Short mmCIF file of C-alpha atoms in Angstrom, two decimals:
data_model
loop_
_atom_site.label_atom_id
_atom_site.label_comp_id
_atom_site.label_asym_id
_atom_site.label_seq_id
_atom_site.Cartn_x
_atom_site.Cartn_y
_atom_site.Cartn_z
CA MET T 1390 -45.53 -28.25 -8.99
CA TYR T 1391 -46.18 -24.79 -7.49
CA SER T 1392 -44.65 -21.41 -7.47
CA MET T 1393 -45.21 -19.17 -4.72
CA TYR T 1394 -48.68 -17.96 -4.94
CA CYS T 1395 -49.94 -20.58 -7.56
CA VAL T 1396 -50.17 -23.95 -6.22
CA GLU T 1397 -50.89 -26.76 -8.23
CA ILE T 1398 -50.75 -30.39 -6.89
CA GLY T 1399 -49.00 -32.63 -9.84
CA GLU T 1400 -51.21 -35.82 -9.12
CA SER T 1401 -54.49 -36.83 -7.67
CA VAL T 1402 -54.89 -36.71 -3.89
CA ARG T 1403 -58.47 -37.59 -3.86
CA GLY T 1404 -59.06 -39.71 -0.78
CA GLU T 1405 -55.21 -39.84 0.30
CA ASP T 1406 -53.76 -39.14 3.51
CA VAL T 1407 -51.49 -36.14 2.80
CA TYR T 1408 -48.38 -35.06 4.78
CA ILE T 1409 -46.99 -31.44 3.97
CA VAL T 1410 -43.49 -30.71 5.33
CA GLN T 1411 -42.73 -27.38 5.72
CA SER T 1412 -40.26 -25.62 8.61
CA GLY T 1413 -40.81 -22.15 9.93
CA CYS T 1414 -37.41 -20.71 8.81
CA GLY T 1415 -35.80 -18.58 6.08
CA GLU T 1416 -38.50 -16.73 4.53
CA ILE T 1417 -40.88 -17.40 7.34
CA ASN T 1418 -43.80 -15.53 5.91
CA ASP T 1419 -43.41 -16.87 2.40
CA ASN T 1420 -43.03 -20.32 3.82
CA LEU T 1421 -46.13 -20.22 6.01
CA MET T 1422 -48.23 -18.69 3.34
CA GLU T 1423 -47.14 -21.32 0.72
CA LEU T 1424 -47.94 -24.18 3.54
CA LEU T 1425 -51.49 -22.59 4.04
CA ILE T 1426 -52.07 -22.47 0.21
CA MET T 1427 -50.83 -26.15 -0.11
CA ILE T 1428 -53.05 -27.41 2.61
CA ASN T 1429 -56.10 -25.48 1.40
CA ALA T 1430 -55.13 -26.92 -2.52
CA CYS T 1431 -55.14 -30.69 -0.85
CA LYS T 1432 -58.31 -30.03 1.11
CA ILE T 1433 -60.31 -28.84 -1.77
CA ALA T 1434 -58.85 -31.62 -4.08
CA SER T 1435 -60.65 -33.96 -1.78
CA SER T 1436 -57.74 -35.56 0.24
CA SER T 1437 -58.98 -37.72 3.06
CA ARG T 1438 -56.64 -35.93 5.70
CA VAL T 1439 -54.34 -33.36 5.52
CA THR T 1440 -51.05 -33.22 8.13
CA ALA T 1441 -48.92 -30.43 8.20
CA VAL T 1442 -45.50 -31.53 9.49
CA ILE T 1443 -43.77 -28.22 10.72
CA PRO T 1444 -40.39 -29.15 12.35
CA CYS T 1445 -40.02 -25.49 13.76
CA PHE T 1446 -43.28 -23.97 14.61
CA PRO T 1447 -43.27 -20.26 13.25
CA TYR T 1448 -43.65 -17.42 15.77
CA ALA T 1449 -43.96 -19.97 18.64
CA ARG T 1450 -42.05 -17.46 21.01
CA GLN T 1451 -45.03 -14.94 20.51
CA ASP T 1452 -47.31 -17.24 22.80
CA LYS T 1453 -48.29 -14.66 25.40
CA LYS T 1454 -48.93 -11.07 26.01
CA ASP T 1455 -45.70 -10.15 27.64
CA LYS T 1456 -46.39 -6.45 27.34
CA SER T 1457 -49.41 -4.22 26.31
CA ARG T 1458 -50.98 -4.32 22.85
CA ALA T 1459 -48.44 -7.21 21.99
CA PRO T 1460 -49.97 -9.96 19.68
CA ILE T 1461 -50.03 -13.52 20.09
CA SER T 1462 -49.06 -14.50 16.93
CA ALA T 1463 -48.63 -18.23 17.88
CA LYS T 1464 -52.56 -18.35 18.46
CA LEU T 1465 -53.01 -16.58 15.06
CA VAL T 1466 -50.65 -19.23 13.36
CA ALA T 1467 -52.65 -21.92 14.67
CA ASN T 1468 -55.99 -20.42 13.44
CA MET T 1469 -54.78 -19.74 10.17
CA LEU T 1470 -53.56 -23.52 9.84
CA SER T 1471 -56.97 -24.85 11.11
CA VAL T 1472 -58.92 -22.40 8.77
CA ALA T 1473 -56.79 -23.68 5.89
CA GLY T 1474 -57.83 -27.10 6.31
CA ALA T 1475 -55.23 -28.85 8.34
CA ASP T 1476 -56.57 -31.97 10.35
CA HIS T 1477 -53.51 -32.94 12.30
CA ILE T 1478 -50.21 -30.91 13.09
CA ILE T 1479 -46.73 -32.80 14.04
CA THR T 1480 -44.03 -30.52 15.32
CA MET T 1481 -40.88 -30.32 17.46
CA ASP T 1482 -39.86 -28.89 20.67
CA LEU T 1483 -42.62 -26.18 20.88
CA HIS T 1484 -41.17 -23.12 22.55
CA ALA T 1485 -44.15 -23.77 25.18
CA SER T 1486 -46.04 -27.04 25.16
CA GLN T 1487 -48.98 -24.80 25.86
CA ILE T 1488 -49.27 -23.81 22.26
CA GLN T 1489 -50.92 -27.22 21.51
CA GLY T 1490 -53.92 -25.61 23.52
CA PHE T 1491 -54.21 -23.06 20.70
CA PHE T 1492 -55.40 -25.90 18.57
CA ASP T 1493 -58.85 -27.58 18.49
CA ILE T 1494 -57.19 -30.10 16.11
CA ALA T 1495 -54.87 -32.89 17.11
CA VAL T 1496 -51.01 -31.86 17.47
CA ASP T 1497 -48.21 -34.22 18.10
CA ASN T 1498 -45.30 -32.21 19.61
CA LEU T 1499 -42.34 -34.55 19.22
CA TYR T 1500 -39.09 -34.13 21.60
CA ALA T 1501 -35.49 -33.85 20.41
CA GLU T 1502 -34.46 -35.05 23.76
CA PRO T 1503 -33.89 -38.87 22.92
CA ALA T 1504 -31.70 -37.95 20.00
CA VAL T 1505 -29.70 -35.44 22.22
CA LEU T 1506 -29.18 -37.82 24.78
CA GLN T 1507 -27.89 -40.34 22.31
CA TRP T 1508 -25.67 -37.49 21.01
CA ILE T 1509 -24.33 -36.85 24.51
CA ARG T 1510 -23.49 -40.49 24.90
CA GLU T 1511 -21.80 -40.99 21.66
CA ASN T 1512 -19.85 -37.88 21.61
CA ILE T 1513 -18.60 -36.68 24.84
CA PRO T 1514 -16.43 -39.05 26.27
CA GLU T 1515 -16.70 -37.29 29.93
CA TRP T 1516 -20.33 -37.43 30.07
CA LYS T 1517 -20.72 -39.15 33.43
CA ASN T 1518 -18.77 -36.20 35.08
CA CYS T 1519 -20.90 -33.63 33.08
CA ILE T 1520 -23.29 -31.07 34.33
CA ILE T 1521 -26.48 -30.00 32.37
CA VAL T 1522 -27.01 -26.32 32.71
CA SER T 1523 -30.22 -24.16 31.62
CA PRO T 1524 -29.32 -20.71 30.27
CA ASP T 1525 -32.68 -19.37 31.56
CA ALA T 1526 -35.17 -20.61 34.44
CA GLY T 1527 -37.78 -21.27 31.68
CA GLY T 1528 -35.72 -24.36 30.50
CA ALA T 1529 -35.44 -25.73 33.91
CA LYS T 1530 -37.92 -28.51 33.23
CA ARG T 1531 -36.15 -29.60 29.90
CA VAL T 1532 -32.72 -29.79 31.70
CA THR T 1533 -33.90 -31.60 34.73
CA SER T 1534 -35.36 -34.41 32.29
CA ILE T 1535 -32.11 -34.60 30.55
CA ALA T 1536 -30.04 -34.90 33.68
CA ASP T 1537 -32.50 -37.29 35.14
CA ARG T 1538 -31.92 -39.81 32.24
CA LEU T 1539 -28.07 -39.35 32.30
CA ASN T 1540 -28.05 -39.58 36.16
CA VAL T 1541 -25.91 -36.30 36.41
CA ASP T 1542 -26.48 -33.03 38.22
CA PHE T 1543 -28.04 -29.99 36.76
CA ALA T 1544 -27.56 -26.09 37.28
CA LEU T 1545 -29.39 -23.20 35.82
CA ILE T 1546 -28.54 -19.69 35.03
CA HIS T 1547 -31.11 -16.96 36.23
CA LYS T 1548 -31.24 -13.91 33.92
CA GLU T 1549 -32.56 -10.56 34.17
CA ARG T 1550 -33.82 -8.84 30.86
CA LYS T 1551 -34.19 -5.23 30.01
CA LYS T 1552 -35.11 -5.65 26.22
CA ALA T 1553 -36.49 -8.91 24.04
CA ASN T 1554 -33.15 -10.10 22.88
CA GLU T 1555 -30.91 -8.01 25.25
CA VAL T 1556 -29.43 -9.96 28.25
CA ASP T 1557 -28.38 -8.11 31.32
CA ARG T 1558 -27.16 -9.78 34.50
CA MET T 1559 -26.77 -13.26 35.14
CA VAL T 1560 -26.62 -15.51 38.18
CA LEU T 1561 -25.25 -18.96 38.06
CA VAL T 1562 -27.25 -21.59 40.59
CA GLY T 1563 -25.43 -24.61 40.80
CA ASP T 1564 -21.60 -25.93 40.96
CA VAL T 1565 -19.83 -26.65 37.75
CA LYS T 1566 -16.16 -26.46 38.92
CA ASP T 1567 -13.90 -29.21 37.26
CA ARG T 1568 -16.97 -30.23 35.15
CA VAL T 1569 -18.10 -30.47 31.47
CA ALA T 1570 -21.03 -28.19 31.18
CA ILE T 1571 -23.56 -28.94 28.70
CA LEU T 1572 -25.92 -26.13 27.98
CA VAL T 1573 -29.37 -27.01 26.72
CA ASP T 1574 -31.99 -24.75 25.19
CA ASP T 1575 -35.05 -25.26 22.82
CA MET T 1576 -33.47 -22.52 20.25
CA ALA T 1577 -30.68 -20.14 19.81
CA ASP T 1578 -31.70 -16.78 17.92
CA THR T 1579 -28.79 -14.27 18.24
CA CYS T 1580 -26.85 -16.36 20.83
CA GLY T 1581 -26.49 -13.50 23.14
CA THR T 1582 -27.63 -15.87 25.99
CA ILE T 1583 -25.82 -18.98 25.32
CA CYS T 1584 -22.38 -17.07 24.68
CA HIS T 1585 -22.78 -14.92 27.94
CA ALA T 1586 -23.67 -18.36 29.72
CA ALA T 1587 -20.54 -20.02 28.28
CA ASP T 1588 -18.30 -17.30 29.61
CA LYS T 1589 -20.02 -17.53 33.02
CA LEU T 1590 -19.68 -21.28 33.01
CA ILE T 1591 -15.96 -20.85 32.20
CA ASP T 1592 -15.35 -18.30 34.74
CA ALA T 1593 -16.87 -20.51 37.20
CA GLY T 1594 -14.46 -23.20 36.71
CA ALA T 1595 -15.97 -25.61 33.84
CA VAL T 1596 -13.47 -27.48 32.01
CA LYS T 1597 -15.41 -27.58 28.84
CA VAL T 1598 -18.73 -26.05 27.59
CA TYR T 1599 -20.94 -27.54 25.26
CA ALA T 1600 -24.23 -26.11 23.58
CA ILE T 1601 -27.16 -28.40 22.57
CA LEU T 1602 -30.13 -26.37 20.87
CA THR T 1603 -33.07 -28.09 19.08
CA HIS T 1604 -33.72 -25.09 16.80
CA GLY T 1605 -30.85 -23.20 15.47
CA ILE T 1606 -31.94 -19.79 13.86
CA PHE T 1607 -28.85 -18.06 14.05
CA SER T 1608 -29.68 -14.74 13.25
CA GLY T 1609 -27.71 -11.43 13.20
CA PRO T 1610 -24.53 -11.68 14.92
CA ALA T 1611 -24.94 -15.43 16.06
CA ILE T 1612 -22.15 -17.06 14.06
CA SER T 1613 -19.56 -14.39 14.97
CA ARG T 1614 -20.58 -14.70 18.87
CA ILE T 1615 -20.32 -18.55 18.53
CA ASN T 1616 -16.88 -18.39 16.79
CA SER T 1617 -15.38 -16.08 19.43
CA ALA T 1618 -17.20 -18.05 22.45
CA PRO T 1619 -15.47 -20.77 24.63
CA PHE T 1620 -17.66 -23.83 23.02
CA GLU T 1621 -16.10 -27.13 22.14
CA ALA T 1622 -19.10 -27.60 19.95
CA VAL T 1623 -22.64 -26.08 19.36
CA VAL T 1624 -24.79 -28.86 18.43
CA VAL T 1625 -28.22 -28.38 16.64
CA THR T 1626 -30.91 -30.29 14.94
CA ASN T 1627 -31.83 -29.95 11.37
CA THR T 1628 -35.38 -28.81 12.07
CA ILE T 1629 -33.83 -25.61 10.21
CA PRO T 1630 -31.26 -26.39 7.36
CA GLN T 1631 -27.75 -25.44 8.69
CA GLU T 1632 -25.43 -26.35 5.69
CA GLU T 1633 -24.75 -22.69 5.22
CA LYS T 1634 -24.26 -22.13 8.64
CA MET T 1635 -21.91 -25.06 9.27
CA LYS T 1636 -19.73 -23.57 6.48
CA ALA T 1637 -19.52 -20.38 8.33
CA CYS T 1638 -18.84 -21.70 11.63
CA PRO T 1639 -17.01 -25.00 12.17
CA LYS T 1640 -18.31 -25.52 15.75
CA ILE T 1641 -21.71 -26.12 14.61
CA GLN T 1642 -22.61 -29.86 14.54
CA VAL T 1643 -25.93 -31.28 13.33
CA ILE T 1644 -28.23 -33.93 14.85
CA ASP T 1645 -30.24 -35.48 12.12
CA ILE T 1646 -33.93 -35.89 13.56
CA SER T 1647 -35.72 -36.93 9.97
CA MET T 1648 -35.90 -40.50 11.30
CA ILE T 1649 -38.08 -39.18 14.08
CA LEU T 1650 -40.52 -37.09 11.96
CA ALA T 1651 -40.37 -40.14 9.21
CA GLU T 1652 -41.46 -42.44 12.13
CA ALA T 1653 -44.07 -40.06 13.46
CA ILE T 1654 -45.53 -39.98 10.04
CA ARG T 1655 -45.66 -43.71 9.35
CA ARG T 1656 -47.16 -44.18 12.80
CA THR T 1657 -49.62 -41.59 12.21
CA HIS T 1658 -50.41 -43.06 8.85
CA ASN T 1659 -50.91 -46.57 10.05
CA GLY T 1660 -52.77 -45.28 13.08
CA GLU T 1661 -50.22 -46.52 15.62
CA SER T 1662 -49.16 -44.86 18.89
CA VAL T 1663 -46.72 -41.76 18.60
CA SER T 1664 -45.59 -41.90 22.50
CA TYR T 1665 -42.71 -44.37 21.90
CA LEU T 1666 -40.79 -41.62 20.22
CA PHE T 1667 -41.06 -39.25 23.51
CA SER T 1668 -38.36 -41.48 24.84
CA HIS T 1669 -36.63 -43.39 22.10
CA VAL T 1670 -34.87 -42.71 18.91
CA PRO T 1671 -36.05 -44.77 16.13
CA LEU T 1672 -33.65 -47.37 14.77
#
């Protein structure tokens, strides 16, 4: 039982293994503060271990100084979680996996990739004639991994940016003619990049375009952009709740990753290896 700034844990947690689930979405700062206060409340109530389960890590994109006097907010969030008393973090598809190095405590960075592969095989009939496309050079590693597992080709789009979330010129590297193109990225915010990329792929001769993204933030004009873009479907996971967005945009489909987090929690509690989840979807 808790309100925003007054946390009271409703039953004894003394000696217990505590898992607190809170995603970095919606009112991010309120949710982060709530998480920190809850971690601290459990810690000083003598719980044996506190694990923060954060499906979408807040401020993950601010992981380096990209210009003078810019903050490294992801490192600050890592410090705050540690100081609050977290012993372990479970998260999913960090924007950059080096963020694990911001912590001195154990971090399990789970991957949505096995669930994405399963979705592609079950929902795209022509998946053997598809090409996996990264909307920027940074996602090349993610895309090559998926393309290898499906045994298909990959392409990437090189973009040059002038401002933080404004996209400029795009260059497609790879051949998408007469193929089903599947755009893959770790997150979609205002969706400018993926919508531009979809237009570029259709112009280059792609038959259909799908987008698969782990974290669907969908801020600002995202929904109207998706509605007018040439996507068959925009697939996101539920690391961020999507019910409202799905009502506003029929193209949005959701992959449920709750089983992956649940299995990670079960394995962590029982002291088993979590690495099985990096390449398999729990049954």
